[in-house]
Tab-separated table of C-alpha atoms in Angstrom:
chain	number	residue	atom	x	y	z
A	97	MET	CA	-32.881	-186.481	-9.529
A	98	LYS	CA	-34.669	-183.122	-9.697
A	99	GLN	CA	-31.345	-181.329	-9.044
A	100	VAL	CA	-29.708	-183.212	-11.916
A	101	ILE	CA	-32.572	-182.284	-14.233
A	102	ARG	CA	-32.396	-178.635	-13.126
A	103	ARG	CA	-28.631	-178.649	-13.698
A	104	HIS	CA	-29.088	-180.071	-17.194
A	105	VAL	CA	-31.789	-177.513	-17.963
A	106	THR	CA	-29.525	-174.692	-16.725
A	107	VAL	CA	-26.614	-175.907	-18.848
A	108	LEU	CA	-28.845	-176.227	-21.915
A	109	LEU	CA	-30.239	-172.733	-21.296
A	110	VAL	CA	-26.739	-171.266	-21.039
A	111	ILE	CA	-25.687	-173.061	-24.229
A	112	PHE	CA	-28.829	-171.793	-25.968
A	113	LEU	CA	-28.243	-168.210	-24.835
A	114	VAL	CA	-24.553	-168.283	-25.817
A	115	SER	CA	-25.342	-169.798	-29.207
A	116	THR	CA	-28.131	-167.250	-29.747
A	117	VAL	CA	-25.790	-164.341	-28.968
A	118	TRP	CA	-23.122	-165.841	-31.213
A	119	ALA	CA	-25.613	-166.350	-34.051
A	120	GLN	CA	-26.552	-162.673	-33.840
A	121	GLN	CA	-22.945	-161.520	-33.817
A	122	ALA	CA	-21.592	-159.972	-36.998
A	123	LYS	CA	-18.587	-161.951	-38.181
A	124	TYR	CA	-18.377	-159.869	-41.345
A	125	VAL	CA	-18.840	-156.096	-41.196
A	126	PHE	CA	-19.166	-153.696	-44.135
A	127	TYR	CA	-19.069	-149.997	-43.240
A	128	PHE	CA	-19.898	-147.776	-46.226
A	129	ILE	CA	-19.398	-144.013	-45.939
A	130	GLY	CA	-20.629	-141.644	-48.636
A	131	ASP	CA	-18.556	-138.528	-48.104
A	132	GLY	CA	-20.794	-135.454	-48.396
A	133	MET	CA	-23.887	-137.644	-48.927
A	134	GLY	CA	-26.801	-135.978	-47.169
A	135	VAL	CA	-30.424	-137.082	-47.369
A	136	ASN	CA	-31.089	-134.955	-50.483
A	137	GLN	CA	-28.142	-136.479	-52.321
A	138	VAL	CA	-29.737	-139.896	-51.740
A	139	ASN	CA	-33.336	-138.849	-52.412
A	140	GLY	CA	-32.246	-136.819	-55.444
A	141	THR	CA	-30.446	-139.812	-56.931
A	142	GLU	CA	-33.549	-141.973	-56.591
A	143	MET	CA	-35.742	-139.281	-58.211
A	144	TYR	CA	-33.141	-138.828	-60.972
A	145	LEU	CA	-33.333	-142.575	-61.700
A	146	ALA	CA	-37.145	-142.503	-61.702
A	147	GLU	CA	-37.276	-139.569	-64.126
A	148	GLN	CA	-35.051	-141.516	-66.504
A	149	GLU	CA	-37.858	-144.099	-66.608
A	150	GLY	CA	-40.317	-141.360	-67.496
A	151	ARG	CA	-42.107	-141.170	-64.169
A	152	ILE	CA	-42.353	-139.045	-61.042
A	153	GLY	CA	-41.271	-140.710	-57.819
A	154	VAL	CA	-38.240	-142.718	-56.769
A	155	LYS	CA	-36.362	-145.719	-58.073
A	156	PRO	CA	-34.831	-147.094	-54.867
A	157	LEU	CA	-31.125	-147.585	-54.477
A	158	LEU	CA	-30.293	-150.956	-52.970
A	159	PHE	CA	-29.099	-149.536	-49.670
A	160	THR	CA	-32.289	-147.497	-49.117
A	161	THR	CA	-34.266	-150.764	-49.141
A	162	PHE	CA	-32.400	-152.059	-46.082
A	163	PRO	CA	-34.770	-152.730	-43.170
A	164	ALA	CA	-33.094	-150.343	-40.727
A	165	GLY	CA	-33.070	-146.677	-41.682
A	166	THR	CA	-32.593	-143.484	-39.685
A	167	VAL	CA	-30.643	-140.212	-39.589
A	168	ALA	CA	-27.609	-138.996	-37.659
A	169	THR	CA	-26.261	-135.640	-36.511
A	170	THR	CA	-22.725	-134.687	-37.542
A	171	PHE	CA	-21.453	-131.673	-35.543
A	172	SER	CA	-17.832	-131.766	-34.361
A	173	ALA	CA	-16.438	-130.879	-30.931
A	174	THR	CA	-15.530	-127.392	-32.107
A	175	ASN	CA	-18.144	-126.484	-34.702
A	176	SER	CA	-21.740	-127.174	-35.673
A	177	VAL	CA	-20.422	-127.762	-39.197
A	178	THR	CA	-17.861	-130.544	-39.230
A	179	ASP	CA	-15.019	-131.212	-41.615
A	180	SER	CA	-14.276	-134.684	-42.963
A	181	SER	CA	-11.483	-135.429	-40.507
A	182	ALA	CA	-13.514	-134.713	-37.354
A	183	ALA	CA	-16.511	-136.521	-38.840
A	184	GLY	CA	-14.337	-139.418	-39.978
A	185	THR	CA	-12.844	-139.645	-36.495
A	186	ALA	CA	-16.341	-139.690	-34.977
A	187	LEU	CA	-17.418	-142.456	-37.365
A	188	ALA	CA	-14.231	-144.411	-36.661
A	189	THR	CA	-13.833	-143.953	-32.897
A	190	GLY	CA	-17.174	-142.901	-31.446
A	191	ALA	CA	-15.699	-139.665	-30.070
A	192	LYS	CA	-16.078	-136.014	-31.024
A	193	THR	CA	-12.956	-134.045	-31.846
A	194	TYR	CA	-11.845	-130.750	-33.379
A	195	ASN	CA	-12.040	-130.025	-37.106
A	196	GLY	CA	-8.783	-131.185	-38.661
A	197	ALA	CA	-7.975	-134.026	-36.251
A	198	ILE	CA	-7.266	-137.557	-37.461
A	199	GLY	CA	-7.964	-140.255	-34.865
A	200	MET	CA	-7.182	-137.920	-31.956
A	201	ASP	CA	-9.209	-136.222	-29.238
A	202	ASP	CA	-9.201	-132.522	-28.318
A	203	ASP	CA	-6.009	-132.998	-26.306
A	204	LYS	CA	-4.296	-134.762	-29.220
A	205	ASN	CA	-4.402	-138.164	-27.554
A	206	ALA	CA	-4.842	-141.142	-29.873
A	207	LEU	CA	-8.332	-142.660	-29.938
A	208	GLN	CA	-8.919	-146.352	-30.594
A	209	THR	CA	-10.861	-146.947	-33.798
A	210	VAL	CA	-13.488	-149.581	-34.493
A	211	ALA	CA	-11.099	-150.986	-37.131
A	212	GLU	CA	-8.365	-151.356	-34.499
A	213	LYS	CA	-10.866	-153.064	-32.203
A	214	ALA	CA	-11.752	-155.466	-35.010
A	215	LYS	CA	-8.076	-156.286	-35.545
A	216	LYS	CA	-7.603	-156.847	-31.825
A	217	ALA	CA	-10.592	-159.211	-31.906
A	218	GLY	CA	-8.842	-161.347	-34.515
A	219	ARG	CA	-10.678	-160.100	-37.589
A	220	LYS	CA	-8.970	-159.145	-40.824
A	221	VAL	CA	-9.345	-155.445	-41.602
A	222	GLY	CA	-9.638	-153.449	-44.804
A	223	VAL	CA	-9.768	-149.671	-45.334
A	224	THR	CA	-10.689	-148.525	-48.845
A	225	THR	CA	-11.752	-145.370	-50.675
A	226	SER	CA	-12.300	-143.789	-54.089
A	227	VAL	CA	-9.914	-140.948	-53.173
A	228	SER	CA	-6.364	-141.140	-51.828
A	229	VAL	CA	-5.540	-143.698	-49.129
A	230	ASP	CA	-4.169	-140.904	-46.920
A	231	HIS	CA	-7.297	-138.723	-47.203
A	232	ALA	CA	-9.272	-137.708	-44.114
A	233	THR	CA	-11.958	-140.395	-43.932
A	234	PRO	CA	-9.829	-143.501	-44.561
A	235	ALA	CA	-7.005	-142.029	-42.478
A	236	ALA	CA	-9.333	-141.661	-39.484
A	237	PHE	CA	-9.590	-145.467	-39.282
A	238	TYR	CA	-5.846	-146.252	-39.162
A	239	ALA	CA	-3.893	-143.056	-38.401
A	240	HIS	CA	-3.455	-140.751	-35.407
A	241	GLN	CA	-2.254	-137.275	-36.396
A	242	PRO	CA	-3.128	-133.765	-35.187
A	243	ASN	CA	-3.801	-132.418	-38.686
A	244	ARG	CA	-5.418	-134.002	-41.739
A	245	SER	CA	-2.930	-132.292	-44.085
A	246	MET	CA	-0.024	-134.321	-42.636
A	247	TYR	CA	-0.284	-136.773	-45.531
A	248	TYR	CA	3.233	-138.191	-45.277
A	249	GLU	CA	2.923	-138.782	-41.550
A	250	ILE	CA	-0.536	-140.323	-42.055
A	251	ALA	CA	0.895	-142.713	-44.643
A	252	LEU	CA	3.589	-143.788	-42.175
A	253	ASP	CA	0.819	-144.778	-39.760
A	254	LEU	CA	-0.582	-147.217	-42.324
A	255	PRO	CA	1.903	-150.054	-41.706
A	256	LYS	CA	1.861	-149.307	-37.952
A	257	ALA	CA	-1.843	-150.131	-37.838
A	258	GLY	CA	-1.063	-153.510	-39.379
A	259	PHE	CA	-4.360	-153.839	-41.228
A	260	ASP	CA	-4.602	-156.416	-43.988
A	261	PHE	CA	-5.926	-154.515	-47.005
A	262	TYR	CA	-5.837	-150.879	-48.093
A	263	ALA	CA	-7.022	-149.456	-51.406
A	264	GLY	CA	-7.628	-146.131	-53.112
A	265	GLY	CA	-6.313	-143.765	-55.744
A	266	GLY	CA	-2.801	-143.498	-54.338
A	267	PHE	CA	-0.907	-141.279	-51.902
A	268	LEU	CA	-0.802	-137.480	-52.011
A	269	LYS	CA	2.615	-136.805	-50.456
A	270	PRO	CA	4.651	-140.026	-50.669
A	271	ALA	CA	7.984	-138.294	-50.078
A	272	THR	CA	7.238	-134.893	-48.491
A	273	THR	CA	6.577	-134.190	-44.803
A	274	ALA	CA	3.999	-131.747	-43.430
A	275	ASP	CA	6.669	-129.055	-43.067
A	276	LYS	CA	7.610	-129.561	-46.752
A	277	LYS	CA	10.854	-131.398	-46.149
A	278	ASP	CA	12.009	-134.193	-48.438
A	279	ALA	CA	11.723	-137.611	-46.824
A	280	PRO	CA	12.223	-141.272	-47.793
A	281	SER	CA	9.484	-142.605	-50.049
A	282	ILE	CA	6.674	-144.320	-48.168
A	283	PHE	CA	6.486	-147.168	-50.689
A	284	PRO	CA	9.603	-149.130	-49.636
A	285	ILE	CA	8.721	-148.438	-45.984
A	286	ILE	CA	5.286	-149.989	-46.537
A	287	GLU	CA	6.798	-152.927	-48.427
A	288	GLU	CA	9.389	-153.548	-45.691
A	289	ALA	CA	6.477	-153.829	-43.254
A	290	GLY	CA	5.223	-156.850	-45.181
A	291	TYR	CA	2.830	-155.252	-47.645
A	292	THR	CA	2.569	-156.043	-51.336
A	293	ILE	CA	1.800	-152.960	-53.433
A	294	ALA	CA	-0.370	-153.620	-56.491
A	295	ARG	CA	-0.791	-150.892	-59.088
A	296	GLY	CA	-4.037	-151.636	-60.849
A	297	LEU	CA	-6.464	-154.546	-60.824
A	298	ASP	CA	-4.428	-156.811	-63.119
A	299	GLU	CA	-1.386	-156.488	-60.864
A	300	TYR	CA	-3.561	-157.154	-57.828
A	301	LYS	CA	-4.895	-160.378	-59.360
A	302	ALA	CA	-1.362	-161.517	-60.180
A	303	LYS	CA	-0.016	-160.790	-56.676
A	304	ALA	CA	-2.940	-161.425	-54.318
A	305	ALA	CA	-2.485	-165.161	-53.815
A	306	ASP	CA	1.063	-164.817	-52.450
A	307	ALA	CA	0.541	-161.562	-50.543
A	308	GLY	CA	0.204	-161.491	-46.775
A	309	LYS	CA	-0.991	-157.880	-46.720
A	310	MET	CA	-2.008	-155.706	-49.648
A	311	VAL	CA	-2.113	-152.074	-50.781
A	312	LEU	CA	-4.073	-151.655	-54.026
A	313	ILE	CA	-3.773	-148.323	-55.846
A	314	GLN	CA	-4.230	-147.129	-59.421
A	315	LYS	CA	-1.954	-147.960	-62.321
A	316	GLU	CA	1.373	-146.169	-62.682
A	317	GLY	CA	0.849	-142.706	-64.142
A	318	ALA	CA	-2.714	-142.232	-62.869
A	319	VAL	CA	-3.521	-139.203	-60.736
A	320	PRO	CA	-2.971	-140.411	-57.133
A	321	SER	CA	-5.543	-138.123	-55.543
A	322	CYS	CA	-8.589	-140.131	-56.606
A	323	LEU	CA	-10.269	-142.545	-58.977
A	324	PRO	CA	-11.994	-140.894	-61.964
A	325	TYR	CA	-15.577	-139.770	-61.461
A	326	ALA	CA	-18.085	-142.451	-62.478
A	327	ILE	CA	-19.448	-140.115	-65.173
A	328	ASP	CA	-15.922	-139.785	-66.651
A	329	ARG	CA	-14.852	-143.414	-66.322
A	330	LYS	CA	-12.998	-145.136	-69.154
A	331	GLU	CA	-12.403	-148.834	-69.704
A	332	GLY	CA	-9.566	-150.039	-67.499
A	333	ASP	CA	-10.060	-147.429	-64.767
A	334	LEU	CA	-10.080	-148.819	-61.230
A	335	THR	CA	-13.576	-148.578	-59.681
A	336	LEU	CA	-15.019	-148.635	-56.175
A	337	PRO	CA	-17.070	-151.814	-56.843
A	338	GLU	CA	-13.865	-153.528	-58.075
A	339	ILE	CA	-12.038	-152.397	-54.944
A	340	THR	CA	-14.856	-153.781	-52.785
A	341	GLU	CA	-14.786	-157.113	-54.625
A	342	SER	CA	-10.977	-157.300	-54.325
A	343	ALA	CA	-11.142	-156.519	-50.608
A	344	ILE	CA	-13.659	-159.298	-49.980
A	345	SER	CA	-11.580	-161.862	-51.880
A	346	PHE	CA	-8.411	-160.847	-50.025
A	347	LEU	CA	-9.940	-160.672	-46.544
A	348	THR	CA	-11.641	-164.078	-46.849
A	349	LYS	CA	-8.651	-166.069	-48.098
A	350	GLY	CA	-6.833	-168.404	-45.719
A	351	ASN	CA	-7.898	-168.653	-42.101
A	352	ASN	CA	-11.284	-166.965	-42.207
A	353	LYS	CA	-12.128	-165.523	-38.780
A	354	GLY	CA	-14.224	-162.756	-40.263
A	355	PHE	CA	-13.435	-159.215	-41.333
A	356	PHE	CA	-14.176	-155.516	-40.962
A	357	LEU	CA	-14.192	-153.487	-44.191
A	358	MET	CA	-14.658	-149.726	-44.525
A	359	VAL	CA	-15.497	-148.454	-48.026
A	360	GLU	CA	-15.647	-144.708	-48.717
A	361	GLY	CA	-17.339	-143.107	-51.700
A	362	GLY	CA	-15.146	-140.041	-51.378
A	363	LYS	CA	-15.978	-138.143	-54.552
A	364	ILE	CA	-19.644	-137.552	-53.784
A	365	ASP	CA	-18.231	-134.790	-51.600
A	366	TRP	CA	-15.942	-133.463	-54.336
A	367	ALA	CA	-18.800	-133.171	-56.829
A	368	CYS	CA	-20.937	-131.447	-54.191
A	369	HIS	CA	-18.151	-128.956	-53.489
A	370	GLY	CA	-18.338	-128.163	-57.213
A	371	ASN	CA	-22.167	-127.981	-57.179
A	372	ASP	CA	-22.267	-130.480	-60.064
A	373	PRO	CA	-25.564	-132.415	-59.656
A	374	ALA	CA	-25.241	-134.931	-62.499
A	375	THR	CA	-21.810	-135.969	-61.251
A	376	VAL	CA	-23.108	-136.164	-57.655
A	377	PHE	CA	-25.947	-138.520	-58.548
A	378	GLU	CA	-23.683	-140.773	-60.620
A	379	GLU	CA	-21.265	-140.996	-57.666
A	380	VAL	CA	-24.092	-142.034	-55.328
A	381	ILE	CA	-25.107	-144.708	-57.848
A	382	ASP	CA	-21.484	-145.867	-57.933
A	383	LEU	CA	-21.431	-146.195	-54.136
A	384	ASP	CA	-24.652	-148.205	-54.364
A	385	ASN	CA	-22.965	-150.472	-56.923
A	386	ALA	CA	-20.217	-151.128	-54.368
A	387	VAL	CA	-22.908	-151.889	-51.769
A	388	LYS	CA	-24.379	-154.401	-54.243
A	389	VAL	CA	-21.069	-156.287	-54.188
A	390	ALA	CA	-21.271	-156.495	-50.402
A	391	TYR	CA	-24.927	-157.502	-50.587
A	392	GLU	CA	-24.080	-160.492	-52.784
A	393	PHE	CA	-21.693	-161.591	-50.013
A	394	TYR	CA	-24.392	-160.925	-47.405
A	395	LYS	CA	-26.841	-163.223	-49.231
A	396	LYS	CA	-24.365	-166.086	-48.769
A	397	HIS	CA	-23.813	-165.285	-45.063
A	398	PRO	CA	-27.021	-163.511	-43.954
A	399	LYS	CA	-26.812	-164.458	-40.267
A	400	GLU	CA	-23.161	-163.416	-39.905
A	401	THR	CA	-22.960	-160.242	-42.001
A	402	LEU	CA	-23.725	-156.618	-41.109
A	403	ILE	CA	-23.821	-153.859	-43.733
A	404	VAL	CA	-24.040	-150.244	-42.559
A	405	VAL	CA	-24.287	-147.314	-44.987
A	406	THR	CA	-23.977	-143.709	-43.813
A	407	ALA	CA	-22.196	-140.412	-44.485
A	408	ASP	CA	-19.809	-138.105	-42.658
A	409	HIS	CA	-21.694	-134.871	-43.449
A	410	GLU	CA	-23.695	-133.128	-46.166
A	411	THR	CA	-21.905	-130.943	-48.707
A	412	GLY	CA	-23.215	-128.042	-50.777
A	413	GLY	CA	-26.603	-127.576	-49.139
A	414	MET	CA	-28.319	-129.361	-52.025
A	415	SER	CA	-32.022	-128.609	-52.412
A	416	LEU	CA	-34.411	-130.482	-54.677
A	417	GLY	CA	-36.401	-127.560	-56.050
A	418	THR	CA	-35.617	-123.881	-56.547
A	419	GLY	CA	-38.954	-122.159	-56.026
A	420	ARG	CA	-41.316	-123.579	-58.624
A	421	TYR	CA	-43.019	-126.801	-57.568
A	422	GLU	CA	-41.098	-128.799	-60.120
A	423	LEU	CA	-37.945	-130.777	-60.827
A	424	ARG	CA	-36.378	-131.672	-64.173
A	425	LEU	CA	-33.684	-134.121	-63.106
A	426	LYS	CA	-33.868	-136.068	-66.359
A	427	ALA	CA	-32.194	-133.064	-68.010
A	428	LEU	CA	-28.994	-134.075	-66.215
A	429	THR	CA	-28.685	-137.169	-68.422
A	430	ASN	CA	-27.585	-134.855	-71.236
A	431	GLN	CA	-24.404	-134.031	-69.336
A	432	GLU	CA	-21.670	-136.331	-70.656
A	433	GLN	CA	-18.842	-135.511	-68.256
A	434	SER	CA	-18.015	-133.877	-64.971
A	435	GLN	CA	-17.485	-130.161	-64.572
A	436	ASP	CA	-13.765	-130.925	-64.161
A	437	LEU	CA	-13.455	-132.482	-67.619
A	438	LEU	CA	-15.632	-129.788	-69.181
A	439	SER	CA	-13.268	-127.227	-67.679
A	440	LYS	CA	-10.300	-129.031	-69.239
A	441	ALA	CA	-12.045	-129.153	-72.627
A	442	ILE	CA	-12.651	-125.398	-72.489
A	443	THR	CA	-9.005	-124.776	-71.569
A	444	ASP	CA	-7.922	-126.993	-74.473
A	445	LEU	CA	-10.199	-125.045	-76.824
A	446	ARG	CA	-8.568	-121.822	-75.672
A	447	LYS	CA	-5.079	-123.247	-76.248
A	448	ASP	CA	-5.907	-124.716	-79.649
A	449	SER	CA	-7.330	-121.493	-81.020
A	450	ASP	CA	-6.051	-117.931	-80.743
A	451	LYS	CA	-9.617	-116.769	-80.314
A	452	ALA	CA	-12.242	-119.494	-80.488
A	453	SER	CA	-15.532	-118.200	-81.863
A	454	TRP	CA	-18.783	-118.175	-79.925
A	455	GLU	CA	-20.096	-120.775	-82.375
A	456	GLU	CA	-17.204	-123.112	-81.480
A	457	VAL	CA	-17.901	-122.646	-77.781
A	458	LYS	CA	-21.631	-123.253	-78.327
A	459	ALA	CA	-20.822	-126.445	-80.226
A	460	LEU	CA	-18.698	-127.700	-77.319
A	461	LEU	CA	-21.412	-126.933	-74.747
A	462	ALA	CA	-24.063	-128.508	-76.953
A	463	ASP	CA	-21.956	-131.663	-77.273
A	464	LYS	CA	-20.981	-132.015	-73.619
A	465	MET	CA	-24.031	-130.553	-71.838
A	466	GLY	CA	-26.876	-130.867	-74.361
A	467	PHE	CA	-27.543	-127.106	-74.367
A	468	TRP	CA	-29.669	-125.711	-77.205
A	469	GLU	CA	-30.038	-129.040	-79.013
A	470	GLU	CA	-31.643	-131.099	-76.205
A	471	LEU	CA	-32.089	-128.457	-73.531
A	472	PRO	CA	-33.514	-125.077	-74.605
A	473	LEU	CA	-32.001	-122.148	-72.745
A	474	THR	CA	-33.716	-118.985	-71.564
A	475	TRP	CA	-32.438	-115.617	-72.747
A	476	GLU	CA	-30.897	-115.055	-69.295
A	477	GLN	CA	-29.109	-118.412	-69.338
A	478	GLU	CA	-27.634	-117.860	-72.789
A	479	LYS	CA	-26.596	-114.347	-71.743
A	480	MET	CA	-24.779	-115.793	-68.706
A	481	LEU	CA	-22.780	-118.100	-70.958
A	482	ARG	CA	-22.171	-115.446	-73.633
A	483	ASP	CA	-20.994	-112.909	-71.033
A	484	GLU	CA	-18.455	-115.421	-69.666
A	485	TYR	CA	-17.298	-116.125	-73.204
A	486	GLU	CA	-16.790	-112.420	-73.886
A	487	THR	CA	-14.833	-111.977	-70.652
A	488	SER	CA	-12.584	-115.039	-70.757
A	489	PHE	CA	-12.180	-115.639	-74.503
A	490	VAL	CA	-12.509	-112.208	-76.125
A	491	LYS	CA	-11.109	-110.005	-73.351
A	492	ASN	CA	-8.880	-112.864	-72.151
A	493	LYS	CA	-9.663	-112.193	-68.485
A	494	VAL	CA	-9.716	-115.721	-67.136
A	495	VAL	CA	-10.553	-115.931	-63.444
A	496	PHE	CA	-10.824	-119.565	-62.386
A	497	GLU	CA	-13.479	-120.463	-59.836
A	498	GLU	CA	-11.932	-122.399	-56.950
A	499	SER	CA	-13.663	-124.992	-54.791
A	500	LEU	CA	-11.954	-127.284	-52.305
A	501	TYR	CA	-10.887	-129.886	-54.889
A	502	ALA	CA	-10.973	-128.118	-58.248
A	503	LYS	CA	-10.059	-124.989	-60.198
A	504	THR	CA	-12.745	-124.438	-62.801
A	505	GLU	CA	-12.840	-122.423	-66.017
A	506	PRO	CA	-15.337	-119.566	-65.563
A	507	LEU	CA	-17.303	-120.728	-68.605
A	508	ALA	CA	-17.506	-124.289	-67.200
A	509	ALA	CA	-18.711	-122.860	-63.877
A	510	ALA	CA	-21.382	-120.870	-65.730
A	511	ALA	CA	-22.439	-123.999	-67.634
A	512	ARG	CA	-22.762	-125.895	-64.356
A	513	LYS	CA	-24.955	-123.116	-62.920
A	514	VAL	CA	-27.162	-123.233	-66.002
A	515	MET	CA	-27.504	-127.015	-65.710
A	516	SER	CA	-28.522	-126.750	-62.037
A	517	GLN	CA	-31.094	-124.104	-63.024
A	518	ILE	CA	-32.547	-126.324	-65.746
A	519	ALA	CA	-32.730	-129.335	-63.412
A	520	MET	CA	-34.031	-127.065	-60.602
A	521	VAL	CA	-31.401	-128.232	-58.144
A	522	GLY	CA	-30.355	-125.560	-55.658
A	523	TRP	CA	-27.169	-125.080	-53.632
A	524	THR	CA	-26.537	-122.958	-50.541
A	525	GLY	CA	-22.770	-122.861	-51.142
A	526	SER	CA	-19.705	-124.938	-51.912
A	527	GLY	CA	-18.876	-126.128	-48.386
A	528	HIS	CA	-20.230	-128.533	-45.803
A	529	THR	CA	-23.507	-128.055	-43.955
A	530	ALA	CA	-24.867	-129.325	-40.635
A	531	GLY	CA	-27.745	-131.304	-42.153
A	532	TYR	CA	-28.706	-134.793	-41.057
A	533	VAL	CA	-27.069	-137.712	-42.834
A	534	PRO	CA	-28.804	-141.023	-43.568
A	535	VAL	CA	-28.035	-144.327	-41.858
A	536	PHE	CA	-29.111	-147.657	-43.366
A	537	ALA	CA	-28.341	-151.175	-42.141
A	538	ILE	CA	-29.080	-154.814	-42.835
A	539	GLY	CA	-27.995	-158.105	-41.310
A	540	ALA	CA	-26.646	-159.234	-37.947
A	541	GLY	CA	-27.125	-156.451	-35.407
A	542	SER	CA	-28.970	-154.132	-37.797
A	543	ASP	CA	-31.740	-153.805	-35.215
A	544	LEU	CA	-29.336	-151.562	-33.278
A	545	PHE	CA	-29.597	-148.907	-35.996
A	546	VAL	CA	-32.994	-147.429	-35.200
A	547	GLY	CA	-34.002	-144.006	-33.924
A	548	LYS	CA	-32.240	-140.715	-34.534
A	549	MET	CA	-28.641	-140.916	-33.357
A	550	ASP	CA	-25.388	-139.009	-33.301
A	551	ASN	CA	-22.575	-140.102	-35.627
A	552	THR	CA	-20.514	-141.196	-32.610
A	553	GLU	CA	-23.095	-143.921	-31.909
A	554	ILE	CA	-22.529	-145.683	-35.244
A	555	PRO	CA	-19.090	-147.255	-34.557
A	556	LYS	CA	-20.172	-148.111	-31.005
A	557	ARG	CA	-23.176	-150.014	-32.318
A	558	ILE	CA	-21.048	-151.731	-34.960
A	559	ALA	CA	-18.627	-152.846	-32.235
A	560	LYS	CA	-21.551	-154.117	-30.166
A	561	ALA	CA	-23.036	-156.003	-33.114
A	562	ALA	CA	-19.669	-157.599	-33.935
A	563	GLY	CA	-18.609	-158.307	-30.358
A	564	TYR	CA	-15.493	-156.112	-30.456
A	565	LYS	CA	-14.132	-155.066	-27.069
């Protein structure tokens, strides 16, 4: 009798332990990556929001309130300062590699990604971004190529991965190989592999119900490299929160065995490359808005959902303070558009007028940046702007400033420098740095995300939390 009782107790204990492990397992995984989003980009955004309320301090973003929070190192296998492809590969595979590699190790062998593990485990998989679908970070989750600039070859890997949902701005080289040879368009190749291509949200909504697999990109005619900056957004533009919402609806339809979804806020990095603080902070807020979409899902499935938010590296060496013990981040609210659109407006002014007057230029800067009217300038700041005007408008010597993702009118670049000075935001340069990046987590398995870690640990801990092999 005692043996029977012991046997029953053992069986019940095993059932309890199995059910406990299963209850803690993440059926639904959200993996948010803010490209270029270091700790100061996050802290700066929260201080920027607080200053808008007329107070000193922080107004927390949703993801910074998650119970698990730490920092991660980002160095690559070949350099203390990583690029997005090596960092993306580390975040996708848990392995270090050389700068430039996509889903490959130092010997150019393919590495298995956490997304591929999720697919193998029977989960539906989505890879999404605010930049192009073939860009470094999203590519690192589905592609295996020796160089991040092999956009055509990366796009061909998309249907090979067999994931269920992809979304982003578009594709950079849909019909041109890495060695600049013409090639068949990737779009019919992707469609022949069973994917429905939706151009814009309305088309997605019309096609989603009947689609087995989906690629959502911007409307026909939009720039394929990226979605518009949040600060520049117009009605009808595709947004990262809309992409996140669409991904959830698509990945949960039909036989729901759970999903893995990567969402990249890719243009935080672009704005940091341009040292454009107002645009940076608005991009971080936009990523947080996408996290809010995931959080609403989490509230319905709190015991089965894991949300992880991190970054691939810091960009620009942003500092909050430039010497004086002060910040004036509220000044950034006077900026109405990104540096990119300001640059275009200045170019248009040059084209529309044989020799636009200084008063016309001042009026444009006052309208778009709030200079003079809302933000008084020092003599040195006005001289910086006036000198650029004299050089590029009067002497017609226009030397564009080039960062990784933009060519900027010299007067727009000067205006951006003045705005950073007013806000007291500093920059060490226009490239990446080796600073820590934040890691935040909530939900099933979030207790794994404690203590300083390396970026390679993040996908390993996600796989552990979700039970991927």
